[in-house]
Short mmCIF file of C-alpha atoms and ligand atoms in Angstrom, two decimals:
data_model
loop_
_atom_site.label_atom_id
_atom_site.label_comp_id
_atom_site.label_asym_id
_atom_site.label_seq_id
_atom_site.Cartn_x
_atom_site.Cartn_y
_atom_site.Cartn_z
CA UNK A 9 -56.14 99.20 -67.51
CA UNK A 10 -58.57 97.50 -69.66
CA UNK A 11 -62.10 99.19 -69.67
CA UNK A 12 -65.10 96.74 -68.70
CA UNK A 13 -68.10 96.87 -70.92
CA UNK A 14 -69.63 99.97 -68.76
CA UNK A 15 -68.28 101.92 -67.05
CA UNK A 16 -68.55 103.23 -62.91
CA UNK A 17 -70.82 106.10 -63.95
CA UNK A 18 -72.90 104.51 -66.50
CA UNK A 19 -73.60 102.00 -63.66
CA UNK A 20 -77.26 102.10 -62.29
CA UNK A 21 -77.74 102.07 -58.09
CA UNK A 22 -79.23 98.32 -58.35
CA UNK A 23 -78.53 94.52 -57.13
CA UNK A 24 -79.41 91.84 -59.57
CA UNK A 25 -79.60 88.45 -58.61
CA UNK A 26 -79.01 85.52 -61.07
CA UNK A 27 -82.08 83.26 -60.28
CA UNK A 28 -80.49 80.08 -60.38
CA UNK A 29 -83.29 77.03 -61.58
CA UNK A 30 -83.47 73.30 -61.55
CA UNK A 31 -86.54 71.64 -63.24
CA UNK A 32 -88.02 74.63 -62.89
CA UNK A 33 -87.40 75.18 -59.16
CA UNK A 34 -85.64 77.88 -57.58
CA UNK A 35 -82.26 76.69 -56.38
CA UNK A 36 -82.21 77.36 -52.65
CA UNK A 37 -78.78 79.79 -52.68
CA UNK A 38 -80.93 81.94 -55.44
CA UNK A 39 -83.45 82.85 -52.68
CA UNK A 40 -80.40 83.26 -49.85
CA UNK A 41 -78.27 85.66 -52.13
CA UNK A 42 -82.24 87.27 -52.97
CA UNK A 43 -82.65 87.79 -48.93
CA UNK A 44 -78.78 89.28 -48.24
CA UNK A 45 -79.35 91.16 -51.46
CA UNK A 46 -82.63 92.77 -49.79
CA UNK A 47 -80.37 93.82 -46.48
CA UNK A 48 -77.83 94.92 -48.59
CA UNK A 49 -80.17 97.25 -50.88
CA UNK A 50 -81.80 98.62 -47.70
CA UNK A 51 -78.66 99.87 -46.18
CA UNK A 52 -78.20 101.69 -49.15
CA UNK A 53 -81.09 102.73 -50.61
CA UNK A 54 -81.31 100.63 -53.91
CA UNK A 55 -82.74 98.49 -55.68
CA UNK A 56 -83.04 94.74 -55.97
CA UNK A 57 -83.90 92.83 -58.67
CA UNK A 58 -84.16 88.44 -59.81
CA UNK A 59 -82.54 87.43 -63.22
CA UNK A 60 -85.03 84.61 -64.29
CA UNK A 61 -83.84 82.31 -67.09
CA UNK A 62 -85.88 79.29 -68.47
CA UNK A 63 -88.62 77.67 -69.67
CA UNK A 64 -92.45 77.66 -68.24
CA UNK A 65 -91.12 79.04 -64.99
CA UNK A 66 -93.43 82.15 -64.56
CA UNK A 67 -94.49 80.23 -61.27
CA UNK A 68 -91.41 80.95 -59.49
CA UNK A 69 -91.59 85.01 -60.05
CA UNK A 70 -93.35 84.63 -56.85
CA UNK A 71 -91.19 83.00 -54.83
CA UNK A 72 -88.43 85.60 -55.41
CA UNK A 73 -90.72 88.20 -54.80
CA UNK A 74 -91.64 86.97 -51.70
CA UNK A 75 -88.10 86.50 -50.42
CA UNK A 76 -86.96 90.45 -51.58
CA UNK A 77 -86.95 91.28 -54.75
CA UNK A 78 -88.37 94.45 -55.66
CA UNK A 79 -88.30 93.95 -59.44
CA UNK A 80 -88.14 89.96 -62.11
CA UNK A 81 -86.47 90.04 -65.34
CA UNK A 82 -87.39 86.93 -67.25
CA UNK A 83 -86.07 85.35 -70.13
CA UNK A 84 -88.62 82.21 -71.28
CA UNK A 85 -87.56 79.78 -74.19
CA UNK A 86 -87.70 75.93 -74.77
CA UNK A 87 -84.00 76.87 -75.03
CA UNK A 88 -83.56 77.93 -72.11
CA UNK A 89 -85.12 74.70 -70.35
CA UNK A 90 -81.80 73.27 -68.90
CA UNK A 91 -78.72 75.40 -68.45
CA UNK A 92 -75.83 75.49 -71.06
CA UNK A 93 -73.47 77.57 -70.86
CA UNK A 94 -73.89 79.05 -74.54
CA UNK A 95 -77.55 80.25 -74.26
CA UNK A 96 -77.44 81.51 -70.80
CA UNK A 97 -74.32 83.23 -70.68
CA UNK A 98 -75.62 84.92 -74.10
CA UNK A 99 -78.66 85.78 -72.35
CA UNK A 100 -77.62 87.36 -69.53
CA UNK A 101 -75.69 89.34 -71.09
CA UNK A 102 -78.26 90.70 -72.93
CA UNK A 103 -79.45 91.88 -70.05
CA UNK A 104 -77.05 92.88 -67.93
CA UNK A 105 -76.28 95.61 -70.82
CA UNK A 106 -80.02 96.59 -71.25
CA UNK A 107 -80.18 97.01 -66.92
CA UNK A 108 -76.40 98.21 -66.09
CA UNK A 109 -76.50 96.98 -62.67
CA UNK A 110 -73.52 97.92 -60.25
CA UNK A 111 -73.75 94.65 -58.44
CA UNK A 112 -74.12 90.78 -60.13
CA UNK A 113 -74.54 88.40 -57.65
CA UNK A 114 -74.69 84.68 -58.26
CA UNK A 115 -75.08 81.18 -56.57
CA UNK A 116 -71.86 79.09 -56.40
CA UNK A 117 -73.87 76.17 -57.49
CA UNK A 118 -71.69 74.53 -60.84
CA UNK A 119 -73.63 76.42 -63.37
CA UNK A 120 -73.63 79.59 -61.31
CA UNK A 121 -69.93 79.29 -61.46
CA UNK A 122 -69.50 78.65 -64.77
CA UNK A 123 -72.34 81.13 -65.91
CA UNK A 124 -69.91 84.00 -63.55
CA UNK A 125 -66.89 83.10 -64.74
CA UNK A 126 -67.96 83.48 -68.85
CA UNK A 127 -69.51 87.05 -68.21
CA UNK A 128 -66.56 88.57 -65.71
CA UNK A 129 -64.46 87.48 -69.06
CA UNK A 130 -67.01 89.01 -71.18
CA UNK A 131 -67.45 92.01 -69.71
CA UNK A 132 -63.49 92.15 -68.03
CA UNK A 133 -65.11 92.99 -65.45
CA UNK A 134 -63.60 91.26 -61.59
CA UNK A 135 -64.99 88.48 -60.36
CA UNK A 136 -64.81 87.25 -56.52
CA UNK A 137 -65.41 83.26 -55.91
CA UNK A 138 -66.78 81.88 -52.93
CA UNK A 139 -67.52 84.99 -50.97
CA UNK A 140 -68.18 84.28 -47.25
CA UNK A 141 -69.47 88.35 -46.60
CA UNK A 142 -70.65 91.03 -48.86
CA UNK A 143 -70.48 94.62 -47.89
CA UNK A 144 -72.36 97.47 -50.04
CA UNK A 145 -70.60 100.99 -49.02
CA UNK A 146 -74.08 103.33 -49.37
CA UNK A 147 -71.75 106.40 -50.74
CA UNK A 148 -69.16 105.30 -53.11
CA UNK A 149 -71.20 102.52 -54.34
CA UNK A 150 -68.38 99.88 -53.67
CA UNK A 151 -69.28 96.02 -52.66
CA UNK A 152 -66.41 94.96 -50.42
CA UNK A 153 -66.66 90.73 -51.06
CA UNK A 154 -64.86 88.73 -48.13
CA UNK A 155 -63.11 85.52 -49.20
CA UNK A 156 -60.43 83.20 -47.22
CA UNK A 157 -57.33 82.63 -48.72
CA UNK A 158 -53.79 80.74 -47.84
CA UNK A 159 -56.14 78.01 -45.90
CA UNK A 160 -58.21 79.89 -44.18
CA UNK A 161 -54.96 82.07 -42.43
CA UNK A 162 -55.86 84.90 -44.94
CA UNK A 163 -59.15 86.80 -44.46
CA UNK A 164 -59.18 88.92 -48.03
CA UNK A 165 -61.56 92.02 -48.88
CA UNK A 166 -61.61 92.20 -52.23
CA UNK A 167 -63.26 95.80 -54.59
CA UNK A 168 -63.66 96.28 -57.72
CA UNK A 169 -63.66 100.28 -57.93
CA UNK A 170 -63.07 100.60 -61.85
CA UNK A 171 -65.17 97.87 -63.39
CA UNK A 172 -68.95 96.82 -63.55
CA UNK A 173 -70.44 95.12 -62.63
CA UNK A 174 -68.99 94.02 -59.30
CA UNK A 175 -69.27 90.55 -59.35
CA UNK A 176 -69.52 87.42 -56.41
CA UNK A 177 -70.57 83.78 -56.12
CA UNK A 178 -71.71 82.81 -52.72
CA UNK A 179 -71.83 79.26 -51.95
CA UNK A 180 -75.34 77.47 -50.51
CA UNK A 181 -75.28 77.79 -46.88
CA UNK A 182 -73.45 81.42 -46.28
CA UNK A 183 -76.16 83.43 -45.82
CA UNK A 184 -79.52 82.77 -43.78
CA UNK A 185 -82.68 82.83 -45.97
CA UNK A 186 -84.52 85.63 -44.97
CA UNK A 187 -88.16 85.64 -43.79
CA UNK A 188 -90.58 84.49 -47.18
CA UNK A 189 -93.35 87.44 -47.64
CA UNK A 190 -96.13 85.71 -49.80
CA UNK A 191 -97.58 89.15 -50.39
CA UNK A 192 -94.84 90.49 -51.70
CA UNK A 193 -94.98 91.31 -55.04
CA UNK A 194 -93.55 93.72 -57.32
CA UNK A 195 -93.50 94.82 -61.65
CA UNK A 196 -91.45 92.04 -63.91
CA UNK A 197 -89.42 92.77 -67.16
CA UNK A 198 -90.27 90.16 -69.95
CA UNK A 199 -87.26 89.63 -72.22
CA UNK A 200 -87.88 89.36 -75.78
CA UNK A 201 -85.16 87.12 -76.90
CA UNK A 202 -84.53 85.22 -79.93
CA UNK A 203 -81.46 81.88 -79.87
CA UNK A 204 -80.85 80.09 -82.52
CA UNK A 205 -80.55 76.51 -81.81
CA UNK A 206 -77.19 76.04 -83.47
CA UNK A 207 -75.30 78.54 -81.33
CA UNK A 208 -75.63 76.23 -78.75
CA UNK A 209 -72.51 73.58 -78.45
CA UNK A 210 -73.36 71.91 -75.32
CA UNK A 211 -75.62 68.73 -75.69
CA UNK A 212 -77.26 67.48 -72.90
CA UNK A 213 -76.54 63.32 -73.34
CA UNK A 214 -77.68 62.08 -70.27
CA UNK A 215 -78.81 63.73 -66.85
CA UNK A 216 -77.71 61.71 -63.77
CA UNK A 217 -79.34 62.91 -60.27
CA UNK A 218 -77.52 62.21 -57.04
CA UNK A 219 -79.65 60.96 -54.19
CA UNK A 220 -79.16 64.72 -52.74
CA UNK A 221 -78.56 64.44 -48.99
CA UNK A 222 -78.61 68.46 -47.96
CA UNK A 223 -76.59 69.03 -45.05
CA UNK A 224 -77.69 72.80 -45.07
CA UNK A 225 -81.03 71.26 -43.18
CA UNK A 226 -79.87 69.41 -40.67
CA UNK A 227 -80.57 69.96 -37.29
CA UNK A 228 -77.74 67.80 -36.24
CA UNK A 229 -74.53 66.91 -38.09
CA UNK A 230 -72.16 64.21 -36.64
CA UNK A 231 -68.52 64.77 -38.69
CA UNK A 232 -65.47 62.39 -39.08
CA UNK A 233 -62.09 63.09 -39.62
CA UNK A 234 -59.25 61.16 -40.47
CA UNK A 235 -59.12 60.36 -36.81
CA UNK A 236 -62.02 57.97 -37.29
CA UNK A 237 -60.03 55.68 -39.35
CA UNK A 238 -62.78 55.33 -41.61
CA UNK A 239 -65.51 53.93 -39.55
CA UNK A 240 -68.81 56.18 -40.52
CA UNK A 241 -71.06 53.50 -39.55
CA UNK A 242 -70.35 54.12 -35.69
CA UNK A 243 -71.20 57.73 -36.98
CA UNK A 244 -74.18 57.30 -38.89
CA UNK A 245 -75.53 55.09 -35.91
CA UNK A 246 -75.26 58.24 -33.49
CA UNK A 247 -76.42 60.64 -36.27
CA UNK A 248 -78.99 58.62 -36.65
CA UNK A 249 -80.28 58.19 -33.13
CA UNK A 250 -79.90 62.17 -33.07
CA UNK A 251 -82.31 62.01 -36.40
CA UNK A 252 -78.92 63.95 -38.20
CA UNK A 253 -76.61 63.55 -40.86
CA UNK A 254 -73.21 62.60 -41.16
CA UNK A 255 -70.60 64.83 -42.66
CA UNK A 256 -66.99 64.37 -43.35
CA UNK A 257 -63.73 66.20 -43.41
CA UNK A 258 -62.04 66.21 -47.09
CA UNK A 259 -59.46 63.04 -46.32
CA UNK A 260 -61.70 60.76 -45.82
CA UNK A 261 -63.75 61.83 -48.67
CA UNK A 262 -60.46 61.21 -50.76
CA UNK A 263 -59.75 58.03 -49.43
CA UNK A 264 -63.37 56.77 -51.08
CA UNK A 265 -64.69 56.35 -47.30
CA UNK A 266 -67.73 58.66 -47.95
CA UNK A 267 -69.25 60.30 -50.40
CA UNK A 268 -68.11 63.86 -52.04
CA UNK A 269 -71.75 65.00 -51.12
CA UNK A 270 -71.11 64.96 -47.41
CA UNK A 271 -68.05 66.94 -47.53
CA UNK A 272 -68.20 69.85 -45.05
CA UNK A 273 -65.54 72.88 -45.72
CA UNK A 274 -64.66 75.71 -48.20
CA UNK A 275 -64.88 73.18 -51.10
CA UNK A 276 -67.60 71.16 -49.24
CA UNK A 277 -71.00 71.90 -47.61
CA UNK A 278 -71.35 75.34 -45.41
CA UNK A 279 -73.64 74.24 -42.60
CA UNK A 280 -75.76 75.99 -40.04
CA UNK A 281 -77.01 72.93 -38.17
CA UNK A 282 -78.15 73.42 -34.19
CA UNK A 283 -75.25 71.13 -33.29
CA UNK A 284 -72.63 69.97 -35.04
CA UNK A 285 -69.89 66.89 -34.11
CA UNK A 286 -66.41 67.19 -35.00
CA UNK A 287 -64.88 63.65 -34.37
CA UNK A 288 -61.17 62.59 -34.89
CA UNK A 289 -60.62 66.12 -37.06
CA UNK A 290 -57.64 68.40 -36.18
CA UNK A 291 -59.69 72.20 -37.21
CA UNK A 292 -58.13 73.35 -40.55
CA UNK A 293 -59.71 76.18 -41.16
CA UNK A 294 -60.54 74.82 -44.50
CA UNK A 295 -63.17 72.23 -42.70
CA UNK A 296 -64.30 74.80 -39.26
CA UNK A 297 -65.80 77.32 -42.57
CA UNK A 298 -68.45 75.00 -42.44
CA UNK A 299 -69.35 74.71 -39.20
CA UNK A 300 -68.58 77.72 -37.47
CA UNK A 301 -71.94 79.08 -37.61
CA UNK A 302 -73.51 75.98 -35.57
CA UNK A 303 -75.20 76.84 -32.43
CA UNK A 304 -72.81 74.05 -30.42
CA UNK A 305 -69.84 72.77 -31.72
CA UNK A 306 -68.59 69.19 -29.77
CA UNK A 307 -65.20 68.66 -30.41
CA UNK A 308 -63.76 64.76 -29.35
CA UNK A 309 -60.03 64.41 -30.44
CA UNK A 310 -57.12 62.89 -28.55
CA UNK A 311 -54.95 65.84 -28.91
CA UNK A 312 -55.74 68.38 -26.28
CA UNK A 313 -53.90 70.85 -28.39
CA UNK A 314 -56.38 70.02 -31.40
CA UNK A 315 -56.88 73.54 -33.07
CA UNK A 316 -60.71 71.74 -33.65
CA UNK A 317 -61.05 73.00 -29.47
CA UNK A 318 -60.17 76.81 -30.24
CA UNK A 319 -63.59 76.74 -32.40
CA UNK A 320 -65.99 74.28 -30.16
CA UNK A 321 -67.91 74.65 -26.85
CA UNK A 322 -67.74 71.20 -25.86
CA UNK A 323 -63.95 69.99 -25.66
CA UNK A 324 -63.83 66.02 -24.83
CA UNK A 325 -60.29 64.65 -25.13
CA UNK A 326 -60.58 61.29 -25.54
CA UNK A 327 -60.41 58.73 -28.19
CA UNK A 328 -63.07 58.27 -30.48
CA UNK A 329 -63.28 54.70 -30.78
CA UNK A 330 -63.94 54.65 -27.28
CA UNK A 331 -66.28 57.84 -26.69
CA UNK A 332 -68.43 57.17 -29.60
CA UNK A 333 -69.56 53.54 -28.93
CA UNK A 334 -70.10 54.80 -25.21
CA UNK A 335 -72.47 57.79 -26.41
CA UNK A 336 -74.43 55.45 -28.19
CA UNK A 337 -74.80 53.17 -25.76
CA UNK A 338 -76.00 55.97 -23.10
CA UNK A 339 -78.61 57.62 -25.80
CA UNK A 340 -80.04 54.27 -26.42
CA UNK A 341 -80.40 53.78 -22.21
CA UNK A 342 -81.97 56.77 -22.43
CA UNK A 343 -84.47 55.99 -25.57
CA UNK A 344 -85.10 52.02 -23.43
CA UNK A 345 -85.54 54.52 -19.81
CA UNK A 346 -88.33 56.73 -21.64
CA UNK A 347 -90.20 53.79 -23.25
CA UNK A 348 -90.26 51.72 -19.97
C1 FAD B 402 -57.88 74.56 -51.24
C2 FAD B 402 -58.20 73.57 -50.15
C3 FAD B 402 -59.52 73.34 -49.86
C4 FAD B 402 -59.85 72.46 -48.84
N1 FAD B 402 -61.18 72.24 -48.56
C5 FAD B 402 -61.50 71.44 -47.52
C6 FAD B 402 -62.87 71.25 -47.15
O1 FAD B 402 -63.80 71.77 -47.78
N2 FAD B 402 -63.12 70.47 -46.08
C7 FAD B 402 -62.13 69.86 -45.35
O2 FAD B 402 -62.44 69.17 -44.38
N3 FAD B 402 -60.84 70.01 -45.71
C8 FAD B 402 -60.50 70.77 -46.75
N4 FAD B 402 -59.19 70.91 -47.09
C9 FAD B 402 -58.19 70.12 -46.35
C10 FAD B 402 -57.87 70.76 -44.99
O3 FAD B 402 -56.87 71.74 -45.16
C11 FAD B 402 -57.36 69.70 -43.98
O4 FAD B 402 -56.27 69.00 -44.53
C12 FAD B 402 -58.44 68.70 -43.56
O5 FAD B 402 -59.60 69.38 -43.13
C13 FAD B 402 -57.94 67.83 -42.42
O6 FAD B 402 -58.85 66.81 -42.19
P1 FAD B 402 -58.88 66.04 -40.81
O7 FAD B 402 -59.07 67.00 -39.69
O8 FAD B 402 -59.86 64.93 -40.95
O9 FAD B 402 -57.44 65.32 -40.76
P2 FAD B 402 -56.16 65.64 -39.91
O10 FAD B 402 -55.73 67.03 -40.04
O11 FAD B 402 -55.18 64.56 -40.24
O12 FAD B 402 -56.63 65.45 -38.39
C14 FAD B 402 -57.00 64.24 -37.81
C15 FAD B 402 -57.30 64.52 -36.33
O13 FAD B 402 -57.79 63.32 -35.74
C16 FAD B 402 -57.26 63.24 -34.41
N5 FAD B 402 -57.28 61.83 -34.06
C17 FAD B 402 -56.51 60.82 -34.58
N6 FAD B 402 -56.86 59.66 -34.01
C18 FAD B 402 -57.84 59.94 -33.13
C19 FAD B 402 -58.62 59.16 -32.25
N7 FAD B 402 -58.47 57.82 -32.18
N8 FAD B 402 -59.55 59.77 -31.46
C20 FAD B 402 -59.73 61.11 -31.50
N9 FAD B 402 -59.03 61.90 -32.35
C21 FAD B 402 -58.11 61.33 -33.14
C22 FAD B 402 -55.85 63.82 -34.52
O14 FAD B 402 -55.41 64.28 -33.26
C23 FAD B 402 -56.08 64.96 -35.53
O15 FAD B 402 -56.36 66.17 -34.85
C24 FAD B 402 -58.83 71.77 -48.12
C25 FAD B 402 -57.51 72.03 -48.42
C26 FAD B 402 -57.18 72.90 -49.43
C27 FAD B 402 -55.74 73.16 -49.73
#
């Protein structure tokens, strides 16, 4: 077995958190992963602390603080301004030698997966992707990381009791963000670091941002399957009347019906939303990951024996194309009743 870069007992009893940032901003999952880190470190008596890379972001130390962590290591440098994958994954390293932690958590976000997957290498050390649960076991020390496998009929727990540090990506949306304390505040760990600008092969050309519809925030989320035959403007209309958003199952996303963005599953969007639609989709486990943690899940699908009805608590069988039109036309009675 090949040894990782420390060892088990060289390992110190501490969480560290890779503070993922976008034009200087904390990415949302950061400060999720920050608040299950906090539970986690309770349980078992450690210690939690925020991996801060960038430029001019002293302004965020804050934020993590408030949302758990007990200790900020930051790493400043025009360098460090926009991700690459050179710089950071240098950098982190750097410190993740210097601090030893047992535990590395990061985002799932694309340059918290490609940030993960260069250090596990580095330090051949394991590294679990997409991580719906983390467990911290307060005596041996072990973090037991939950991921589905074989479409969702395959619930793995996966430990790494030989290497360090034990390393997850959790995707936006898995865990709730914990209560912010703006008083919270704690010591930080300025990194003196030096990168020379031709280590770094990536070259940012161009920066394209999407118009970033976040289906993590939604109150209401009105889904279509392949059922719906493609017609998301019935569903916007009634997402829209319900001030939601409209999500998708992945076919219809691969058919060019709807954009990647609103694609709800394991390789999609994890949503919490208050209620959640699921119209025209059969319930692969691969799409109910990201709603099953909805308050109310309404399920409308002609099949009675839909597996989408195992996971709802509304069950209409019926077909869309007629039930949807009719909802709409009974919410907008209802808007022209409370106006009159
Ligand atoms: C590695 C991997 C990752 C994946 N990730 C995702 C993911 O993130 N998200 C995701 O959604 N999928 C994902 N998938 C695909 C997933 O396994 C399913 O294939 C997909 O979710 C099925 O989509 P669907 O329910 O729209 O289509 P179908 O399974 O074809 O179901 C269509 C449903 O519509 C119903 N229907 C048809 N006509 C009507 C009508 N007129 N009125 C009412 N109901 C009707 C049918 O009874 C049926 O139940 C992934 C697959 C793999 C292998």
């Amino acid at each position: 077995m090949v040894a990782s870069l420390y060892g088990v007992d060289d390992a110190k009893k501490t969480i560290w958190v890779f503070l993922d940032q976008e034009d200087g901003e904390l990415e949302r999952v950061s400060l999720e992963i920050l608040s299950k880190g906090r539970q986690l470190a309770d349980e078992a008596g450690w210690s939690l602390t925020g991996l801060l890379l960038g430029h001019q972001i002293s302004d965020q130390v804050q934020r993590a603080f408030a949302y758990g962590a007990d200790e900020i290591w930051i790493a400043e440098h025009p360098l460090l301004e926009r991700f690459t994958i050179d710089a950071y994954t240098n950098v982190v390293e750097m410190a993740l030698l210097k601090g030893r932690p047992s535990v590395f958590l990061c985002g799932a976000t694309p340059n918290g997966r490609d940030l993960a997957g260069r250090l596990a290498v580095r330090f051949r050390t394991g590294l679990n992707a997409d991580c719906t649960d983390l467990r911290l076991d307060p005596k041996s020390g072990l973090l037991t990381s939950e991921v589905t496998g074989f479409g969702g009929g395959v619930l793995a727990l996966l430990e790494s009791p030989y290497h360090r540090p034990q390393m997850s990506t959790v995707r936006l949306g898995v865990f709730p963000l914990g209560a912010e304390d703006p008083n919270r505040v704690g010591p930080t760990c300025v990194m003196e670091i030096e990168i020379a600008e031709e280590t770094i092969h990536t070259k940012l050309i161009e920066r394209v941002v999407g118009e970033g519809v976040d289906l993590t925030r939604t109150p209401v989320l009105v889904c279509g399957g392949r059922g719906i035959d493609g017609r998301f403007d019935m569903l916007q209309e009634l997402a829209h009347l319900m001030h939601g958003e409209v999500g998708a199952t992945r076919p219809p996303v691969d058919e060019g019906h709807i954009e990647r963005e609103r694609q709800v599953g394991q390789t999609g969007v994890v949503c919490r939303p208050k209620i959640a639609f699921a119209c025209g989709v059969s319930g692969a486990f691969h799409f109910v990951v990201g709603i099953q943690e909805s308050d109310l899940v309404v399920a409308i699908n002609s099949d009675p024996n839909a597996p989408i009805f195992e996971y709802s608590d509304v069950c209409i069988v019926d077909d869309v194309h007629q039930f949807i039109p009719a909802l709409i036309e009974e919410i907008q009675k209802g808007y022209t009743t409370l106006n009159d």
